[in-house]
Coordinates of C-alpha atoms and ligand atoms in Angstrom, one line a residue:
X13 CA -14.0 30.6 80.6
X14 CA -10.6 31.7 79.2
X15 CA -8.7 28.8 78.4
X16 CA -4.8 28.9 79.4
X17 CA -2.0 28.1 77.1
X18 CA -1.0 24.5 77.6
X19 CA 1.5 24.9 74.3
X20 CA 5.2 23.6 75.6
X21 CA 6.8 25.2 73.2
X22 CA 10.3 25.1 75.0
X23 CA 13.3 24.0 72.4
X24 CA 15.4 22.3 75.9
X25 CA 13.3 19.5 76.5
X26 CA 12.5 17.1 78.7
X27 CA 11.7 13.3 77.7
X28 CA 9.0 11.8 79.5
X29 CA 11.7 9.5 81.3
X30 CA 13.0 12.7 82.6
X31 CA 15.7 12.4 81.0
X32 CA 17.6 15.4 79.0
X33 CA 17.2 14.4 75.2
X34 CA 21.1 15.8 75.2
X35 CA 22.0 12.5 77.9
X36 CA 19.8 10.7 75.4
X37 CA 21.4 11.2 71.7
X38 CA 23.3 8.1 71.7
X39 CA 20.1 5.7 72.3
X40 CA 17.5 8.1 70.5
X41 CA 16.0 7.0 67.0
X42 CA 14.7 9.6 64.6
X43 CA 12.3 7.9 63.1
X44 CA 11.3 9.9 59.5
X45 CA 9.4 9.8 57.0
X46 CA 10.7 11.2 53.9
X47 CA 8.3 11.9 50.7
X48 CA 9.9 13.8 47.7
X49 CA 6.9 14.0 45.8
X50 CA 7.9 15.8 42.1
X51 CA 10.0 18.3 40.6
X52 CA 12.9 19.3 42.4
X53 CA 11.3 17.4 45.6
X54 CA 13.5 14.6 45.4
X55 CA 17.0 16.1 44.4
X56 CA 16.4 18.8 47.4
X57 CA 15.3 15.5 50.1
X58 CA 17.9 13.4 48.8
X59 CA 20.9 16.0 50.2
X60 CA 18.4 16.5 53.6
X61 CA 19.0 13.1 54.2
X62 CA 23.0 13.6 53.6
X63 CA 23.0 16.1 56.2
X64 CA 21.2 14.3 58.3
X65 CA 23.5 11.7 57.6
X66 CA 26.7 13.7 58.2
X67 CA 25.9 15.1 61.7
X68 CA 28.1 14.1 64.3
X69 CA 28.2 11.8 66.9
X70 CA 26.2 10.5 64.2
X71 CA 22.2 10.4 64.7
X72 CA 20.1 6.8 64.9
X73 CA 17.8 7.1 61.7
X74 CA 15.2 5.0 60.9
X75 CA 13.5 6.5 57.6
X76 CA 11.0 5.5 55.5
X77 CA 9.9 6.8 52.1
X78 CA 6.8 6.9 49.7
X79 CA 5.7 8.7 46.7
X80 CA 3.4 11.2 46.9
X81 CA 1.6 14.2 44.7
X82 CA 1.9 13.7 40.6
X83 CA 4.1 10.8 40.4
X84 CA 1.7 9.1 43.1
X85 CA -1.2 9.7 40.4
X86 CA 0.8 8.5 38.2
X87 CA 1.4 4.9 39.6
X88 CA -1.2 4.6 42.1
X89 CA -4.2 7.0 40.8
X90 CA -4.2 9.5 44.4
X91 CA -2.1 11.8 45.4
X92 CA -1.9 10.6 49.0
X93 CA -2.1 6.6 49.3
X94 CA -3.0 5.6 52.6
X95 CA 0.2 4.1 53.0
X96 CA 2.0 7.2 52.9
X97 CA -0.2 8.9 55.3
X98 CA 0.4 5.7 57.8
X99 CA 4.1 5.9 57.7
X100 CA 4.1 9.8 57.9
X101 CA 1.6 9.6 61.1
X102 CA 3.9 6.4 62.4
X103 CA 6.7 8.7 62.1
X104 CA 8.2 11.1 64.8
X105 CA 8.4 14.0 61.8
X106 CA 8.3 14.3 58.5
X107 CA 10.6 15.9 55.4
X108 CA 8.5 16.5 52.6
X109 CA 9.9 17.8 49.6
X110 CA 7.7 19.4 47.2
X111 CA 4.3 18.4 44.8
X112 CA 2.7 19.8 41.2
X113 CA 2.6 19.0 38.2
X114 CA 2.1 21.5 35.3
X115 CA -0.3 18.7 33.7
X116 CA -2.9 18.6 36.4
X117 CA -2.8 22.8 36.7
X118 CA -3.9 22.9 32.9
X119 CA -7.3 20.7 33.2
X120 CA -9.6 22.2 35.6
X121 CA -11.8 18.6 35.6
X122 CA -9.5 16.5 36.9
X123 CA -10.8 15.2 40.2
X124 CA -7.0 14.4 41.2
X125 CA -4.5 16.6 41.8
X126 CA -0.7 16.5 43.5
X127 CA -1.6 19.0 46.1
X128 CA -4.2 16.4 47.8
X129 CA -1.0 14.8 49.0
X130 CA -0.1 17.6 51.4
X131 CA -3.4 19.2 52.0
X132 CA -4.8 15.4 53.2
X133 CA -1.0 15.2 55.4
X134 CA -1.8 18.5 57.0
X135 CA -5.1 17.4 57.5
X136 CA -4.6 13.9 58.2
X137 CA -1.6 14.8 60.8
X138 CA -3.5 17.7 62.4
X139 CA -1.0 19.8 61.4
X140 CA -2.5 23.2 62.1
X141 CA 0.0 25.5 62.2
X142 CA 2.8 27.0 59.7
X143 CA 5.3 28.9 61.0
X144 CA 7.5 30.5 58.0
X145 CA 11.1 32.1 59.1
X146 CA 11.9 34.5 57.4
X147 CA 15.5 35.6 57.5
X148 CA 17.3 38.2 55.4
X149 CA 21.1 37.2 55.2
X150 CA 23.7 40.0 55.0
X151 CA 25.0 37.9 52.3
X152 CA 22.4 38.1 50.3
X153 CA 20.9 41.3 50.8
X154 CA 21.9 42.2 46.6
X155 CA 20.2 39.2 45.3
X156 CA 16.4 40.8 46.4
X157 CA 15.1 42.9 44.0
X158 CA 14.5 45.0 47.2
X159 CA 17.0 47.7 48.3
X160 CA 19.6 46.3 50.6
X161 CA 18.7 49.1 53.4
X162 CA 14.9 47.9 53.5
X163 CA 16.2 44.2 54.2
X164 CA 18.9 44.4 56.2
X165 CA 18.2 43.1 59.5
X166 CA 15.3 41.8 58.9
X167 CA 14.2 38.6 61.0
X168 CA 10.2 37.6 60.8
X169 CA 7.8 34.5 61.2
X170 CA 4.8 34.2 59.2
X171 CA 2.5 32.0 61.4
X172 CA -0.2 30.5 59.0
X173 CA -3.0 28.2 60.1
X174 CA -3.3 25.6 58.1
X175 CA -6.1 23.2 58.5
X176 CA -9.1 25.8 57.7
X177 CA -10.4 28.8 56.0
X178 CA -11.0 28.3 52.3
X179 CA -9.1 25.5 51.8
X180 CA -11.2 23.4 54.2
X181 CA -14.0 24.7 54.3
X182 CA -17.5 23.4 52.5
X183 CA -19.3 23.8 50.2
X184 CA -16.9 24.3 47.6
X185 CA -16.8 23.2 44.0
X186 CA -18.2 23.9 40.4
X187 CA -21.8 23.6 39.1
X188 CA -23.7 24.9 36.2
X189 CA -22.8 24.8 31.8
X190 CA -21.2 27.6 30.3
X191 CA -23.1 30.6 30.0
X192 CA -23.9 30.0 33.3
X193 CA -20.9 28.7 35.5
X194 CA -20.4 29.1 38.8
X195 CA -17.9 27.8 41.8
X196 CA -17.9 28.7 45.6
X197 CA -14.9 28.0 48.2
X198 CA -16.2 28.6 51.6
X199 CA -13.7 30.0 54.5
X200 CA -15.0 28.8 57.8
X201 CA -13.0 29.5 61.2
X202 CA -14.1 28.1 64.8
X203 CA -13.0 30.2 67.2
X204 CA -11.1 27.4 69.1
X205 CA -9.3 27.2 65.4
X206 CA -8.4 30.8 65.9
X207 CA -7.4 30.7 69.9
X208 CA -4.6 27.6 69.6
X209 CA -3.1 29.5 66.6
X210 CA -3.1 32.7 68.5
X211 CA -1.9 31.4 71.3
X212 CA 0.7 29.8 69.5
X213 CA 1.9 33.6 68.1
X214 CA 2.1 35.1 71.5
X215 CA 4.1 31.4 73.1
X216 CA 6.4 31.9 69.9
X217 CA 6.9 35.8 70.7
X218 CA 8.1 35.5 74.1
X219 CA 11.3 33.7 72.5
X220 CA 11.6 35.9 69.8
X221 CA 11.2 39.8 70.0
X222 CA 7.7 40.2 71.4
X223 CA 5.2 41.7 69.1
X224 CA 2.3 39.9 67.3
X225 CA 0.7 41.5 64.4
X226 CA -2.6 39.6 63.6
X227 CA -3.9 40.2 59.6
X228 CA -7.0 40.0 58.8
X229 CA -10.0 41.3 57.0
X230 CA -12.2 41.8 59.7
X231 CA -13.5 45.1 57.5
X232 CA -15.0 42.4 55.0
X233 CA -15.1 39.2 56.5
X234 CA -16.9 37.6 59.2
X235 CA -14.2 35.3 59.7
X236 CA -11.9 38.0 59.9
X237 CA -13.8 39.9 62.4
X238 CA -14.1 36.6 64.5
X239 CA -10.2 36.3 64.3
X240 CA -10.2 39.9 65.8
X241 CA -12.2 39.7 68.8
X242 CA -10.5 36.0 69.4
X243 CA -7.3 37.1 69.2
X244 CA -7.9 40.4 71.4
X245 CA -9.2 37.4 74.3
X246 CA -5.7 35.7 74.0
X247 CA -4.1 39.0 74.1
X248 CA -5.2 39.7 78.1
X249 CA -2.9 36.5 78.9
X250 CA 0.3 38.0 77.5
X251 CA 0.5 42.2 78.8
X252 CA 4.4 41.4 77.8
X253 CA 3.8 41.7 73.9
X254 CA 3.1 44.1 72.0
X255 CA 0.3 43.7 69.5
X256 CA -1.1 45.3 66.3
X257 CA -4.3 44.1 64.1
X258 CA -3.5 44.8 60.2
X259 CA -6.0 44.0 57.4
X260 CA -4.1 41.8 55.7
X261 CA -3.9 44.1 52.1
X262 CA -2.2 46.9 54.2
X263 CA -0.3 44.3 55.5
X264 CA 1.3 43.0 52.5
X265 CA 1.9 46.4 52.0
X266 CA 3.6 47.0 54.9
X267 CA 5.9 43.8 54.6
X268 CA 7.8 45.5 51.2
X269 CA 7.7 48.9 52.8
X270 CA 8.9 48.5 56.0
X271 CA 9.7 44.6 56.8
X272 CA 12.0 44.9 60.0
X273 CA 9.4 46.2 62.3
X274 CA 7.5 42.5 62.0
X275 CA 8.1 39.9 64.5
X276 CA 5.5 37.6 64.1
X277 CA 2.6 38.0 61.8
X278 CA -0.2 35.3 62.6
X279 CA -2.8 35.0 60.1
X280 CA -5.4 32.2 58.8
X281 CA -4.6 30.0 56.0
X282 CA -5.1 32.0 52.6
X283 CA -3.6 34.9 54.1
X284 CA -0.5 33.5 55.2
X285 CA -0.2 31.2 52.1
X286 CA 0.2 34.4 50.0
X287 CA 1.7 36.4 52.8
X288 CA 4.5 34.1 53.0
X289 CA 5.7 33.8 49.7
X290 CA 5.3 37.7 49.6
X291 CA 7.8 37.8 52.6
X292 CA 10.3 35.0 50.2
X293 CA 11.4 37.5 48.4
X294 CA 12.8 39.6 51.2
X295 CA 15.2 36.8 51.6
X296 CA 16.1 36.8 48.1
X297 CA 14.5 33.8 47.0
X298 CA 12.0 31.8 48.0
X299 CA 14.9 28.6 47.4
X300 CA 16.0 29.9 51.2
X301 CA 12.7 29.3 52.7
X302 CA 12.0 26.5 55.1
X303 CA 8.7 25.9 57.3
X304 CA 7.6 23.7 60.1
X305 CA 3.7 22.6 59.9
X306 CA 2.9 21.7 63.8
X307 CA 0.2 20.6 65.4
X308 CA -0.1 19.5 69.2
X309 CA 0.5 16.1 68.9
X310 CA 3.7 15.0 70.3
X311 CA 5.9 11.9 68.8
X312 CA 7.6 9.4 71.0
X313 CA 10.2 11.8 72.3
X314 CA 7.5 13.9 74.3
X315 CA 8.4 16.5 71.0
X316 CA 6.0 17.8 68.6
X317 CA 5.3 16.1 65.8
X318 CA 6.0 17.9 63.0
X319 CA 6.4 18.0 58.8
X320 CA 9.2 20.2 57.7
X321 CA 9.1 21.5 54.2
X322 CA 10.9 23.9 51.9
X323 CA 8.2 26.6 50.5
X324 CA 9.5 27.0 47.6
X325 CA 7.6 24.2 45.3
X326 CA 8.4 21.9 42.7
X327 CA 10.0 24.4 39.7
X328 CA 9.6 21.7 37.1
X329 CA 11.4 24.5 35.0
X330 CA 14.6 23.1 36.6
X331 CA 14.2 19.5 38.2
X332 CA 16.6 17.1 37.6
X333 CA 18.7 19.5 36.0
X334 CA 20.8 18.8 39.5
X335 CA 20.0 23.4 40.3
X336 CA 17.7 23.6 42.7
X337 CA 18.5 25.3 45.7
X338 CA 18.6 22.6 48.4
X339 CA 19.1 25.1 51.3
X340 CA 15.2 25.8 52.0
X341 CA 15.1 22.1 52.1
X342 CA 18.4 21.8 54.6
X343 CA 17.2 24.4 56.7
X344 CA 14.0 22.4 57.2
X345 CA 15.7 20.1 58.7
X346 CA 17.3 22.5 61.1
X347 CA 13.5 23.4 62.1
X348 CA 12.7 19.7 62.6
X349 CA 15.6 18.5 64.7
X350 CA 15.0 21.6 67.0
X351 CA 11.0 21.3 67.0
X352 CA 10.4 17.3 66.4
X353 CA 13.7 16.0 68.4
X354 CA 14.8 18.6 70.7
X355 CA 18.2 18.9 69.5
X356 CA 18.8 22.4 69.4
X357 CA 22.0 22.0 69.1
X358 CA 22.3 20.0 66.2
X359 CA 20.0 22.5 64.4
X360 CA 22.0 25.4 65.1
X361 CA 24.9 23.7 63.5
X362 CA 23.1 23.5 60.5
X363 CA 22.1 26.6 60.4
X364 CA 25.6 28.1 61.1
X365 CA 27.0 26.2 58.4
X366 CA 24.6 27.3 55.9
X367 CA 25.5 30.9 56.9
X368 CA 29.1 29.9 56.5
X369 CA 28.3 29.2 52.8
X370 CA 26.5 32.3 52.1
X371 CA 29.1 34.2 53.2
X372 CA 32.0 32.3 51.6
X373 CA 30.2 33.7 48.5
X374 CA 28.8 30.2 47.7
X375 CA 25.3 30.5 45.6
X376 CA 23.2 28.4 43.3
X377 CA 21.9 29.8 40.4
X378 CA 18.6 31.6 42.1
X379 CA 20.5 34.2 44.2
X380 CA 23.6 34.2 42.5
X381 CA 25.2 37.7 42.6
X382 CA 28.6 39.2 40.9
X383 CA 31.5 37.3 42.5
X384 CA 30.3 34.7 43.9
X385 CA 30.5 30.8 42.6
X386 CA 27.7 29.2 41.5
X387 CA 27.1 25.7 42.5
X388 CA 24.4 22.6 41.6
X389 CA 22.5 21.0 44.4
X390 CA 25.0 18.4 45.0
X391 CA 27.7 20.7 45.5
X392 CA 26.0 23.4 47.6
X393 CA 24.3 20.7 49.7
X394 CA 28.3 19.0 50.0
X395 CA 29.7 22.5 51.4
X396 CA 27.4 22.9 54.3
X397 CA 28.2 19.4 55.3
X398 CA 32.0 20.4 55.3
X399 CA 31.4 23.3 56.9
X400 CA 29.0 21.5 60.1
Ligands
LIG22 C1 2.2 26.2 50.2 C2 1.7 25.8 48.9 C3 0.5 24.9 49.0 C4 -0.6 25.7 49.7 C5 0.0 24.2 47.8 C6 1.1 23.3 47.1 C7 -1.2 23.4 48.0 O1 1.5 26.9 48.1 O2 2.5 25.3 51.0 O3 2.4 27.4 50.4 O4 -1.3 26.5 49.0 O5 -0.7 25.7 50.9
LIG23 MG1 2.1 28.7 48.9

């Protein structure tokens, strides 16, 4: 038995009072849970909530905070306390900012690590799908090291599962003494894991331009094969988009060769993990990258629940040196008023402002370009509230 979509993936919503959410905004509470976590995390979160803070007729925020990732192991010995996963799944969405820590990366024996903190919220939240805009501005077409005529125009979403494959999937771990170590990561895929994110790809594609491409490695992997033949099931439901398999090597290929002629690229966890920070660069940088982890559940506005990230990491190289690109971080917040809250509206603001900026010629230090003005975090996160 096929099963039919049942994803509502409309950004007008209703409220389960009937209600318009736009009749609503005076009485509705956004109630967010913000976790920094390291690195730049909290300098980028800090002017997300100033945003948030500057939209007008102001918003009702109730938000909640809690470290997570290295400076969680640092003062309460896991990366995730259960706290912090309560109040993230008490909350209607989450801004998460970034985690790592250059210590834990250099000893492969310790048993806790910063990324636990949003592996176990992705888990924990059943967040199971990434989606990854990918946008190349006009106004920054010369700050890729990709020719401007490659870039220009183009306007793709990397849709990543996110709760299996290898990063799930058991057994995995070390055994055995030098001479004779080994370690095994298992990627695993049900196929109803495979149908809700593919059905997801072709729900998102009807609002977008209509085309899937699907990456895989069915050539090599059973997993990969499996993703095939599910994906080619959902297919039947939508004859109104176009669809292409890839493996995903020719894939990543494709994205630097020819990147406009992607729409939506669905692909399982690994994939898209590499896949999407690949795609980064077409915009630039990877400090103009936000994402949207979903999963079905919905919060107490009848929206999905959501955690909204920048992709970009924690670049200890520059945190607290008041840098960092906040706009990855800014335009998450875009993603989670329109997907968490329903306030579309709002979210394009945002998103107009920050194109205001880039074409003012106002850049921080990762896509600066000749003539323009550089600014800090603060500053750059200051002119897209003037500009909202
Ligand atoms: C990402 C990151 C994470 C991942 C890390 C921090 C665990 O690279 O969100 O892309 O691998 O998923
Ligand atoms: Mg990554």
């Amino acid at each position: 038995m096929r099963v039919r979509p049942v994803l509502a993936l409309s950004h007008t919503c209703t409220c389960p009072t009937g209600n318009t959410v736009r009749g609503l905004i005076s009485r509705m509470i956004l109630k967010i849970a913000v976790l920094p976590g390291d690195g730049i995390g909290p300098e980028v979160c800090a002017e997300a909530v100033n945003v948030l803070k500057a939209l007008k007729p102001a918003l009702e925020l109730e938000l909640s905070t809690a470290l997570v990732g290295g400076c969680a192991i640092d003062a309460l010995g896991t990366a995730l306390p259960d706290d912090a996963l309560k109040m993230a799944q008490d909350a209607d969405a989450v801004l998460f900012g970034a985690v790592g820590m250059a210590k834990f990366d250099n000893d492969p024996s310790a048993k806790v690590r910063p990324e636990q903190a949003i592996l176990g919220l992705r888990k924990g939240l059943a967040l199971f799908a990434n989606l990854r805009p990918v946008k190349a501005y006009d106004a920054l077409l010369d700050a890729s090291t990709l020719k401007p005529e490659v870039l220009k125009g183009v306007d793709l979403l990397i849709l990543r599962e996110l709760t299996g494959g290898c990063y799930f999937g058991k057994p995995q771990g070390a055994s055995g003494e030098a001479p004779h170590r080994s370690a095994v990561d298992t990627t695993s895929y049900t196929e109803e894991e495979v149908r809700r994110l593919m059905i997801m790809a072709f729900e998102l594609a009807r609002g977008r331009r209509k085309k899937v491409t699907q990456a895989d490695k069915a050539n090599v992997m059973a997993t990969g094969r499996l993703w095939r033949q599910v994906a080619h099931e959902v297919r039947e439901d939508y004859p109104d988009i176009a669809y292409e398999d890839m493996f995903a090597d020719a894939c990543s290929m494709h994205l630097l060769r020819n990147p406009r002629a992607f729409d939506i690229v669905a692909t399982e966890n690994l994939f898209g993990d590499i896949l999407s920070d690949e795609a980064s660069m077409l915009t630039g940088s990877m400090g103009m990258l936000p994402s949207a982890s979903l999963g079905s559940g919905l919060n107490r506005h009848g929206q999905r629940r959501g955690l909204y990230e920048p992709i970009h990491g924690a670049a200890h190289d520059i945190a607290g040196k008041g840098l960092a690109n906040p706009l990855a971080m800014i335009l998450s917040v875009a993603m989670m008023l329109r997907w968490s809250f329903g306030l579309s509206t709002e979210a394009g603001r945002i998103e107009r402002a920050v194109d205001q900026v880039l074409a003012e010629g106002l850049r921080c230090s990762d896509i600066k370009q000749a003539g323009t003005t550089v600014l800090g975090t603060k500053d750059m996160a200051s002119a897209v509230i003037e500009r909202l």
